[in-house]
Amino acid sequence: MSSPLAIGAVSAVLRNLLDDGLIEAGNSIGVTVDVSAIAPDTIDLDDAEAPPRLNLFLYQVTPNQGWRNAALPSRSSVTGERLTNAPLALDLHYVLTAYGRTDFQAEILLGYAMHLLHERPVLDREAIRRALDPSPLDVTMLPPAVQALAASDLADQVEQIKITPAVMSSDEMSKLWSAIQSHYRPSATYQASVILIEGTRSGVSPLPVLSRGPRDPVTHREHGVFVNPDLLPAVPTLFEAEPQFSQTGARLGEPVTVTGARLAGSGHSVLLRHRLNEEPFELPPDSVSANGQSMIFTLPDNPAARQALAAGQLSVGLRLLVNGEPGPRETNSIPLILAPAADFAGADLQRTANVVTVELEASPQVRTQQKAVLIIGTTEAVAAPRSNASDPLVFSFDPALPDGEQPARLRVDGADSILIDRTGDRPIFASDQVLEVP
């Protein structure tokens, strides 16, 4: 496969091919012909001393339809690690333009160039190597960009590069030259296909399968594929995490019921992940149903958990050892809202002129990277910046709030503290979610 230098290498090889072949064209018109590979708008058309020119311009790069789905997927859907170096397959689209100062010069140049590309529809590997590494010429004498193209590995890619004429209507040609912002000259379009650019990072290649399932220790026969007579997933899978009383979130110290399939086994460990934690927080479940369709775990409420966990959206996973398997297996992840719990009873409220300041603690600790909002009644305020997660949250309400007792809730990263009490026959505002505004 080629390196990312391959696009420039193709242009360099084509320019070299045209430069060598147009010696005969120069003899026909009696002057030396310049061959370039630059944007048409950079060519000086007002220079009366400029020789005739043939210019190759790469105006478009498109994905190759035949190769674009090769070697996919290139990363594991579970771990995200690289499995293969999927090639970037590209087609290059060129416009070949002839410039002349006298009658018929441009037409002669374009005719020779088109005939040359017609006779050489494939860039063979030897021609590519000669163009990019013109031995015995010292490569260090060439410009740095040309020197770099020698490392493109273009000649070693599995597909040879084919040059085919492309059809472009007068409307498309007009749009192209309008976009280039240059005057039209006799031109022909070509497509170079296919360029395969591949990375060199190491991937993961699985080992061959030795047996389909465990072998019987006596007969040494394969167990075969496990078949379950139902429509449930074949591997341990989590479906939903539900806080108690159908609340919008779970607080520290509260149980969570998880439904799923194939959860029976041993060595269960609940994995709680948060965007601000590099490693998951692990805890054992309280119970797992005998049929493997549900489990219950309680969020710990201790100093370690208040520092390690963070309010907001968690992802819940489960690690377990399935009966009959040699090693533990990890399930999929499902969302769970960890609701913050504000210490409204111990909050410090101060009124200064028209400003009410509220200082309170929250559980779990609100990280400095998290956004905290306090809502009293229908008015909200954002917490002031803090240097440490252990510092109390400070909110300033301006204009001032009306005095008296009002319902309050703390919102951390979009997760609200539990304002509504659903333990009774009808929902009511929780009695402990209030603040007495002075």
Short mmCIF file of C-alpha atoms in Angstrom, two decimals:
data_model
loop_
_atom_site.label_atom_id
_atom_site.label_comp_id
_atom_site.label_asym_id
_atom_site.label_seq_id
_atom_site.Cartn_x
_atom_site.Cartn_y
_atom_site.Cartn_z
CA MET A 1 0.00 0.00 0.00
CA SER A 2 1.01 3.62 -0.51
CA SER A 3 1.69 6.31 2.05
CA PRO A 4 -0.12 9.68 2.21
CA LEU A 5 2.52 10.96 -0.22
CA ALA A 6 0.87 8.92 -3.00
CA ILE A 7 -1.36 11.75 -4.25
CA GLY A 8 1.62 14.00 -4.86
CA ALA A 9 3.58 11.06 -6.27
CA VAL A 10 0.96 10.37 -8.97
CA SER A 11 1.06 14.01 -10.07
CA ALA A 12 4.86 13.88 -10.16
CA VAL A 13 4.91 10.69 -12.24
CA LEU A 14 2.38 12.06 -14.74
CA ARG A 15 4.29 15.32 -15.08
CA ASN A 16 7.52 13.39 -15.63
CA LEU A 17 5.82 11.20 -18.25
CA LEU A 18 4.50 14.25 -20.13
CA ASP A 19 7.79 16.11 -19.82
CA ASP A 20 9.73 13.24 -21.40
CA GLY A 21 7.17 12.67 -24.15
CA LEU A 22 6.75 16.28 -25.25
CA ILE A 23 10.30 16.63 -26.52
CA GLU A 24 8.95 15.63 -29.93
CA ALA A 25 6.15 18.18 -29.63
CA GLY A 26 8.70 20.89 -28.89
CA ASN A 27 10.63 19.96 -31.99
CA SER A 28 7.44 20.25 -34.05
CA ILE A 29 6.74 23.82 -33.00
CA GLY A 30 10.40 24.82 -32.78
CA VAL A 31 10.47 25.87 -29.10
CA THR A 32 10.98 24.32 -25.71
CA VAL A 33 7.80 23.26 -23.92
CA ASP A 34 7.31 23.75 -20.18
CA VAL A 35 5.39 21.06 -18.30
CA SER A 36 4.00 22.03 -14.90
CA ALA A 37 1.60 20.75 -12.26
CA ILE A 38 0.28 23.94 -10.66
CA ALA A 39 -3.07 25.70 -10.33
CA PRO A 40 -4.08 27.44 -13.61
CA ASP A 41 -4.73 30.75 -11.86
CA THR A 42 -1.04 30.96 -10.86
CA ILE A 43 0.18 30.84 -14.47
CA ASP A 44 1.22 34.26 -15.79
CA LEU A 45 -0.63 34.70 -19.09
CA ASP A 46 0.70 38.24 -19.64
CA ASP A 47 4.35 37.23 -20.02
CA ALA A 48 5.04 37.56 -23.75
CA GLU A 49 8.37 35.76 -23.38
CA ALA A 50 6.88 32.68 -21.69
CA PRO A 51 7.27 29.47 -23.74
CA PRO A 52 4.32 27.21 -24.60
CA ARG A 53 3.15 25.29 -21.57
CA LEU A 54 1.33 22.09 -20.76
CA ASN A 55 -0.18 22.13 -17.26
CA LEU A 56 -1.53 19.21 -15.23
CA PHE A 57 -3.92 20.27 -12.46
CA LEU A 58 -5.51 18.00 -9.82
CA TYR A 59 -8.98 19.51 -9.42
CA GLN A 60 -10.84 16.78 -7.52
CA VAL A 61 -10.28 13.70 -5.34
CA THR A 62 -13.11 11.17 -4.86
CA PRO A 63 -13.46 7.84 -3.00
CA ASN A 64 -13.02 4.77 -5.15
CA GLN A 65 -16.27 2.81 -5.26
CA GLY A 66 -14.65 -0.59 -5.62
CA TRP A 67 -12.27 -0.31 -2.66
CA ARG A 68 -14.03 2.03 -0.25
CA ASN A 69 -15.63 -0.82 1.78
CA ALA A 70 -12.57 -3.07 1.85
CA ALA A 71 -11.23 -4.29 5.22
CA LEU A 72 -14.10 -2.83 7.28
CA PRO A 73 -14.62 -2.48 10.17
CA SER A 74 -11.11 -1.39 11.05
CA ARG A 75 -11.74 -1.06 14.82
CA SER A 76 -13.32 -3.29 17.43
CA SER A 77 -16.87 -2.26 18.34
CA VAL A 78 -16.24 -3.40 21.92
CA THR A 79 -12.79 -2.14 22.89
CA GLY A 80 -12.17 0.38 20.10
CA GLU A 81 -8.71 -1.05 19.38
CA ARG A 82 -7.39 -1.10 15.83
CA LEU A 83 -7.98 -4.40 14.04
CA THR A 84 -6.77 -3.61 10.53
CA ASN A 85 -5.30 -0.74 8.55
CA ALA A 86 -8.21 -0.16 6.18
CA PRO A 87 -6.94 1.43 2.95
CA LEU A 88 -8.04 4.89 1.89
CA ALA A 89 -8.96 4.27 -1.76
CA LEU A 90 -9.01 7.38 -3.96
CA ASP A 91 -9.55 8.38 -7.57
CA LEU A 92 -7.68 11.47 -8.76
CA HIS A 93 -9.23 13.77 -11.35
CA TYR A 94 -6.97 15.94 -13.49
CA VAL A 95 -7.47 18.64 -16.09
CA LEU A 96 -4.74 18.82 -18.74
CA THR A 97 -4.42 22.29 -20.27
CA ALA A 98 -2.28 23.54 -23.17
CA TYR A 99 -1.08 27.15 -23.42
CA GLY A 100 0.36 28.64 -26.63
CA ARG A 101 1.38 32.07 -27.89
CA THR A 102 0.93 31.56 -31.62
CA ASP A 103 -1.53 29.81 -33.89
CA PHE A 104 -2.02 26.08 -33.33
CA GLN A 105 0.60 25.75 -30.57
CA ALA A 106 -1.93 24.84 -27.90
CA GLU A 107 -3.69 22.34 -30.19
CA ILE A 108 -0.39 20.64 -31.11
CA LEU A 109 0.64 20.33 -27.46
CA LEU A 110 -2.73 18.96 -26.38
CA GLY A 111 -2.74 16.44 -29.23
CA TYR A 112 0.71 15.11 -28.34
CA ALA A 113 -0.18 14.93 -24.62
CA MET A 114 -3.47 13.09 -25.20
CA HIS A 115 -1.79 10.63 -27.57
CA LEU A 116 0.95 10.03 -25.02
CA LEU A 117 -1.57 9.22 -22.26
CA HIS A 118 -3.52 7.05 -24.72
CA GLU A 119 -0.39 4.98 -25.38
CA ARG A 120 0.43 4.73 -21.68
CA PRO A 121 -2.93 3.96 -20.00
CA VAL A 122 -1.19 2.23 -17.07
CA LEU A 123 1.62 3.61 -14.93
CA ASP A 124 3.84 0.55 -14.61
CA ARG A 125 5.91 0.09 -11.49
CA GLU A 126 9.26 0.62 -13.18
CA ALA A 127 8.15 3.94 -14.65
CA ILE A 128 6.99 5.08 -11.23
CA ARG A 129 10.33 4.16 -9.65
CA ARG A 130 12.29 5.98 -12.39
CA ALA A 131 10.18 9.11 -12.05
CA LEU A 132 10.40 9.29 -8.27
CA ASP A 133 14.02 8.17 -7.90
CA PRO A 134 15.81 9.29 -11.09
CA SER A 135 19.06 7.34 -10.61
CA PRO A 136 21.95 8.10 -11.18
CA LEU A 137 20.81 11.67 -10.52
CA ASP A 138 21.49 12.72 -6.92
CA VAL A 139 18.03 13.05 -5.34
CA THR A 140 19.31 15.65 -2.86
CA MET A 141 19.65 18.06 -5.81
CA LEU A 142 15.86 18.07 -6.25
CA PRO A 143 13.41 20.31 -4.33
CA PRO A 144 12.45 19.01 -0.85
CA ALA A 145 8.87 18.22 -1.94
CA VAL A 146 10.14 16.06 -4.82
CA GLN A 147 12.65 14.32 -2.54
CA ALA A 148 9.85 13.38 -0.12
CA LEU A 149 7.81 11.69 -2.86
CA ALA A 150 10.44 8.96 -3.22
CA ALA A 151 9.13 7.50 0.06
CA SER A 152 5.52 7.23 -1.14
CA ASP A 153 5.73 3.45 -1.90
CA LEU A 154 3.45 4.13 -4.87
CA ALA A 155 5.14 1.50 -7.04
CA ASP A 156 4.53 -1.20 -4.42
CA GLN A 157 0.77 -0.88 -3.97
CA VAL A 158 -1.29 -3.90 -4.97
CA GLU A 159 -3.29 -2.07 -7.65
CA GLN A 160 -1.65 -0.53 -10.67
CA ILE A 161 -2.67 3.03 -11.53
CA LYS A 162 -4.79 3.36 -14.66
CA ILE A 163 -5.19 6.60 -16.61
CA THR A 164 -8.52 6.96 -18.40
CA PRO A 165 -10.07 9.93 -20.23
CA ALA A 166 -13.02 11.49 -18.40
CA VAL A 167 -16.03 13.09 -20.01
CA MET A 168 -16.92 16.57 -18.77
CA SER A 169 -19.82 18.50 -20.27
CA SER A 170 -19.51 22.12 -21.31
CA ASP A 171 -21.54 23.13 -18.28
CA GLU A 172 -19.25 21.23 -15.89
CA MET A 173 -16.17 22.60 -17.64
CA SER A 174 -17.55 26.13 -17.36
CA LYS A 175 -18.17 25.68 -13.63
CA LEU A 176 -14.65 24.30 -13.15
CA TRP A 177 -12.93 27.21 -14.84
CA SER A 178 -15.18 29.68 -13.06
CA ALA A 179 -14.15 28.14 -9.74
CA ILE A 180 -10.48 28.32 -10.74
CA GLN A 181 -11.01 32.00 -11.68
CA SER A 182 -8.86 31.70 -14.77
CA HIS A 183 -9.40 32.06 -18.50
CA TYR A 184 -10.32 28.87 -20.32
CA ARG A 185 -7.72 27.18 -22.52
CA PRO A 186 -7.93 23.96 -24.59
CA SER A 187 -8.23 21.19 -22.01
CA ALA A 188 -8.87 17.48 -21.52
CA THR A 189 -9.83 15.69 -18.30
CA TYR A 190 -8.45 12.40 -17.00
CA GLN A 191 -8.98 10.07 -14.04
CA ALA A 192 -6.17 8.22 -12.27
CA SER A 193 -7.42 5.14 -10.39
CA VAL A 194 -6.88 3.73 -7.85
CA ILE A 195 -4.62 5.19 -5.14
CA LEU A 196 -4.48 3.04 -1.98
CA ILE A 197 -3.22 4.86 1.10
CA GLU A 198 -2.76 2.66 4.14
CA GLY A 199 -1.59 3.32 7.67
CA THR A 200 1.31 1.51 9.27
CA ARG A 201 0.10 1.29 12.87
CA SER A 202 -0.02 -2.17 14.38
CA GLY A 203 -3.36 -3.96 14.45
CA VAL A 204 -4.86 -7.04 16.08
CA SER A 205 -5.10 -10.31 14.19
CA PRO A 206 -7.06 -13.06 15.95
CA LEU A 207 -5.67 -16.56 16.31
CA PRO A 208 -7.32 -19.49 14.53
CA VAL A 209 -10.19 -21.22 16.32
CA LEU A 210 -9.11 -24.55 17.81
CA SER A 211 -12.53 -25.76 18.91
CA ARG A 212 -16.15 -24.66 18.81
CA GLY A 213 -16.89 -24.61 22.51
CA PRO A 214 -15.11 -26.59 25.26
CA ARG A 215 -13.97 -30.15 24.57
CA ASP A 216 -15.18 -33.14 26.51
CA PRO A 217 -12.26 -34.30 28.72
CA VAL A 218 -12.98 -37.99 27.92
CA THR A 219 -14.01 -38.04 24.28
CA HIS A 220 -12.19 -34.81 23.33
CA ARG A 221 -15.15 -33.91 21.14
CA GLU A 222 -16.17 -30.29 20.68
CA HIS A 223 -19.24 -29.16 22.55
CA GLY A 224 -20.37 -27.14 19.54
CA VAL A 225 -22.34 -23.93 19.42
CA PHE A 226 -24.56 -23.15 22.42
CA VAL A 227 -28.18 -22.71 21.35
CA ASN A 228 -30.82 -21.11 23.58
CA PRO A 229 -34.48 -21.91 22.83
CA ASP A 230 -35.66 -18.30 23.11
CA LEU A 231 -35.34 -14.89 21.47
CA LEU A 232 -33.17 -13.35 24.20
CA PRO A 233 -29.55 -12.33 23.52
CA ALA A 234 -27.13 -15.26 23.55
CA VAL A 235 -24.65 -13.50 25.88
CA PRO A 236 -25.13 -11.70 29.20
CA THR A 237 -26.91 -8.46 28.39
CA LEU A 238 -28.26 -5.55 30.44
CA PHE A 239 -31.55 -3.92 29.40
CA GLU A 240 -32.49 -1.19 31.87
CA ALA A 241 -31.46 0.32 35.22
CA GLU A 242 -34.41 1.58 37.28
CA PRO A 243 -34.05 3.64 40.48
CA GLN A 244 -36.45 2.98 43.34
CA PHE A 245 -40.00 4.40 43.19
CA SER A 246 -39.49 5.16 39.45
CA GLN A 247 -37.49 8.26 40.32
CA THR A 248 -35.65 10.24 37.64
CA GLY A 249 -32.34 9.27 39.21
CA ALA A 250 -30.72 7.30 42.00
CA ARG A 251 -28.97 8.86 44.99
CA LEU A 252 -26.10 7.47 47.02
CA GLY A 253 -27.37 4.89 49.47
CA GLU A 254 -30.36 3.90 47.30
CA PRO A 255 -30.96 0.57 45.51
CA VAL A 256 -31.10 0.20 41.74
CA THR A 257 -32.84 -2.65 39.93
CA VAL A 258 -31.26 -3.83 36.69
CA THR A 259 -33.09 -6.05 34.22
CA GLY A 260 -31.30 -8.14 31.64
CA ALA A 261 -30.72 -11.63 30.28
CA ARG A 262 -28.21 -14.44 31.01
CA LEU A 263 -26.97 -12.76 34.20
CA ALA A 264 -26.63 -16.01 36.14
CA GLY A 265 -23.12 -17.05 37.10
CA SER A 266 -20.57 -16.17 39.77
CA GLY A 267 -18.12 -13.43 40.66
CA HIS A 268 -20.51 -10.60 39.76
CA SER A 269 -19.10 -7.08 39.86
CA VAL A 270 -21.06 -3.94 38.94
CA LEU A 271 -19.00 -1.40 36.94
CA LEU A 272 -19.98 2.28 37.19
CA ARG A 273 -18.28 4.58 34.68
CA HIS A 274 -18.34 8.37 34.42
CA ARG A 275 -16.75 10.68 31.85
CA LEU A 276 -14.51 12.25 34.52
CA ASN A 277 -13.18 8.91 35.84
CA GLU A 278 -10.53 6.96 34.00
CA GLU A 279 -11.30 3.67 35.78
CA PRO A 280 -14.74 2.21 36.64
CA PHE A 281 -16.04 2.19 40.19
CA GLU A 282 -16.66 -1.45 41.16
CA LEU A 283 -19.09 -2.82 43.73
CA PRO A 284 -20.78 -6.19 44.32
CA PRO A 285 -24.52 -6.55 43.62
CA ASP A 286 -26.91 -7.17 46.51
CA SER A 287 -28.60 -10.04 44.71
CA VAL A 288 -28.98 -11.71 41.31
CA SER A 289 -32.18 -13.54 40.42
CA ALA A 290 -31.97 -17.30 39.92
CA ASN A 291 -33.25 -17.01 36.33
CA GLY A 292 -30.55 -14.44 35.52
CA GLN A 293 -33.05 -11.78 34.41
CA SER A 294 -32.47 -9.13 37.07
CA MET A 295 -30.15 -7.96 39.81
CA ILE A 296 -30.18 -5.33 42.52
CA PHE A 297 -27.25 -3.23 43.72
CA THR A 298 -27.08 -0.35 46.18
CA LEU A 299 -25.06 2.77 45.50
CA PRO A 300 -22.67 3.11 48.44
CA ASP A 301 -22.93 6.19 50.63
CA ASN A 302 -19.58 6.56 52.33
CA PRO A 303 -16.71 9.08 52.12
CA ALA A 304 -14.88 7.04 49.47
CA ALA A 305 -17.94 6.82 47.23
CA ARG A 306 -18.73 10.54 47.64
CA GLN A 307 -15.27 11.37 46.30
CA ALA A 308 -14.99 8.65 43.62
CA LEU A 309 -18.44 8.93 42.07
CA ALA A 310 -19.78 12.00 40.28
CA ALA A 311 -23.33 13.15 39.71
CA GLY A 312 -24.72 13.07 36.19
CA GLN A 313 -25.01 10.25 33.71
CA LEU A 314 -23.25 7.01 34.60
CA SER A 315 -22.92 3.91 32.49
CA VAL A 316 -23.63 0.63 34.27
CA GLY A 317 -21.92 -2.59 33.23
CA LEU A 318 -21.53 -6.01 34.79
CA ARG A 319 -18.56 -8.36 34.92
CA LEU A 320 -19.32 -12.01 35.72
CA LEU A 321 -18.09 -15.54 35.21
CA VAL A 322 -20.65 -17.47 33.18
CA ASN A 323 -21.01 -21.09 34.19
CA GLY A 324 -18.84 -23.31 32.01
CA GLU A 325 -16.66 -20.49 30.61
CA PRO A 326 -12.93 -20.26 31.44
CA GLY A 327 -12.78 -16.50 32.05
CA PRO A 328 -14.99 -13.58 33.12
CA ARG A 329 -17.17 -11.76 30.62
CA GLU A 330 -18.27 -8.11 30.59
CA THR A 331 -21.73 -7.06 29.47
CA ASN A 332 -22.86 -4.02 27.53
CA SER A 333 -23.33 -0.67 29.29
CA ILE A 334 -26.65 1.03 30.06
CA PRO A 335 -27.31 4.59 31.33
CA LEU A 336 -28.13 5.53 34.91
CA ILE A 337 -28.63 9.03 36.31
CA LEU A 338 -26.84 9.59 39.60
CA ALA A 339 -28.82 12.41 41.19
CA PRO A 340 -27.01 14.86 43.47
CA ALA A 341 -28.21 15.22 47.04
CA ALA A 342 -27.95 18.77 48.40
CA ASP A 343 -27.70 19.47 52.12
CA PHE A 344 -30.47 22.04 52.16
CA ALA A 345 -30.92 21.70 55.92
CA GLY A 346 -27.33 22.82 56.54
CA ALA A 347 -27.28 25.49 53.83
CA ASP A 348 -26.15 29.01 54.72
CA LEU A 349 -28.34 31.74 53.21
CA GLN A 350 -27.42 35.42 53.49
CA ARG A 351 -29.22 38.49 52.14
CA THR A 352 -27.17 41.57 51.33
CA ALA A 353 -29.18 44.42 49.82
CA ASN A 354 -30.89 42.82 46.80
CA VAL A 355 -28.58 39.79 46.55
CA VAL A 356 -29.22 36.41 48.20
CA THR A 357 -26.15 34.20 48.62
CA VAL A 358 -26.52 30.46 49.22
CA GLU A 359 -23.67 28.21 50.39
CA LEU A 360 -24.27 24.47 50.60
CA GLU A 361 -22.66 21.02 50.39
CA ALA A 362 -23.62 18.25 47.95
CA SER A 363 -23.21 14.49 47.76
CA PRO A 364 -21.40 13.18 45.82
CA GLN A 365 -18.85 15.96 45.64
CA VAL A 366 -19.34 18.23 42.65
CA ARG A 367 -16.17 18.20 40.55
CA THR A 368 -14.63 21.47 39.46
CA GLN A 369 -15.18 20.44 35.81
CA GLN A 370 -18.93 20.08 36.37
CA LYS A 371 -21.58 22.76 36.01
CA ALA A 372 -23.78 23.18 39.09
CA VAL A 373 -27.03 25.15 39.09
CA LEU A 374 -29.27 25.88 42.10
CA ILE A 375 -32.97 26.47 41.38
CA ILE A 376 -35.05 28.09 44.12
CA GLY A 377 -38.67 28.24 43.12
CA THR A 378 -38.39 29.16 39.46
CA THR A 379 -35.17 31.21 39.70
CA GLU A 380 -31.79 29.66 39.03
CA ALA A 381 -28.16 30.63 39.59
CA VAL A 382 -24.87 29.06 38.52
CA ALA A 383 -22.28 28.11 41.11
CA ALA A 384 -19.21 30.31 41.43
CA PRO A 385 -15.90 28.79 40.25
CA ARG A 386 -14.05 26.69 42.85
CA SER A 387 -10.48 25.44 43.13
CA ASN A 388 -11.25 22.13 44.89
CA ALA A 389 -14.09 19.63 44.71
CA SER A 390 -14.32 19.64 48.50
CA ASP A 391 -15.15 23.36 48.60
CA PRO A 392 -18.82 24.25 49.21
CA LEU A 393 -21.01 25.46 46.36
CA VAL A 394 -21.75 29.19 46.40
CA PHE A 395 -24.68 30.72 44.47
CA SER A 396 -25.66 34.37 44.14
CA PHE A 397 -29.22 35.33 43.20
CA ASP A 398 -29.58 38.82 41.75
CA PRO A 399 -32.24 40.22 41.70
CA ALA A 400 -33.05 39.00 45.17
CA LEU A 401 -35.49 36.19 45.83
CA PRO A 402 -38.72 36.71 47.73
CA ASP A 403 -38.41 35.62 51.34
CA GLY A 404 -40.07 32.55 52.78
CA GLU A 405 -39.90 28.80 52.29
CA GLN A 406 -39.53 27.69 48.66
CA PRO A 407 -38.87 24.35 46.91
CA ALA A 408 -35.27 23.98 45.75
CA ARG A 409 -33.26 21.60 43.63
CA LEU A 410 -29.61 21.25 42.67
CA ARG A 411 -28.74 20.46 39.05
CA VAL A 412 -25.31 19.00 38.26
CA ASP A 413 -24.43 18.29 34.63
CA GLY A 414 -28.15 18.21 33.82
CA ALA A 415 -29.05 15.78 36.64
CA ASP A 416 -31.48 17.23 39.20
CA SER A 417 -31.72 16.38 42.86
CA ILE A 418 -34.91 14.44 43.66
CA LEU A 419 -37.54 17.14 44.19
CA ILE A 420 -40.66 14.96 43.97
CA ASP A 421 -41.59 12.34 46.57
CA ARG A 422 -43.17 9.34 44.85
CA THR A 423 -43.43 7.02 47.85
CA GLY A 424 -47.13 7.73 48.43
CA ASP A 425 -50.20 7.21 46.34
CA ARG A 426 -49.61 10.52 44.55
CA PRO A 427 -46.48 12.61 43.87
CA ILE A 428 -45.77 15.58 46.14
CA PHE A 429 -42.86 17.96 46.65
CA ALA A 430 -40.34 16.41 49.04
CA SER A 431 -40.37 18.04 52.44
CA ASP A 432 -36.57 18.11 52.69
CA GLN A 433 -36.08 19.84 49.34
CA VAL A 434 -36.83 23.36 50.53
CA LEU A 435 -34.89 26.46 51.50
CA GLU A 436 -35.95 29.23 53.86
CA VAL A 437 -35.02 32.46 52.09
CA PRO A 438 -34.34 35.28 54.61
#
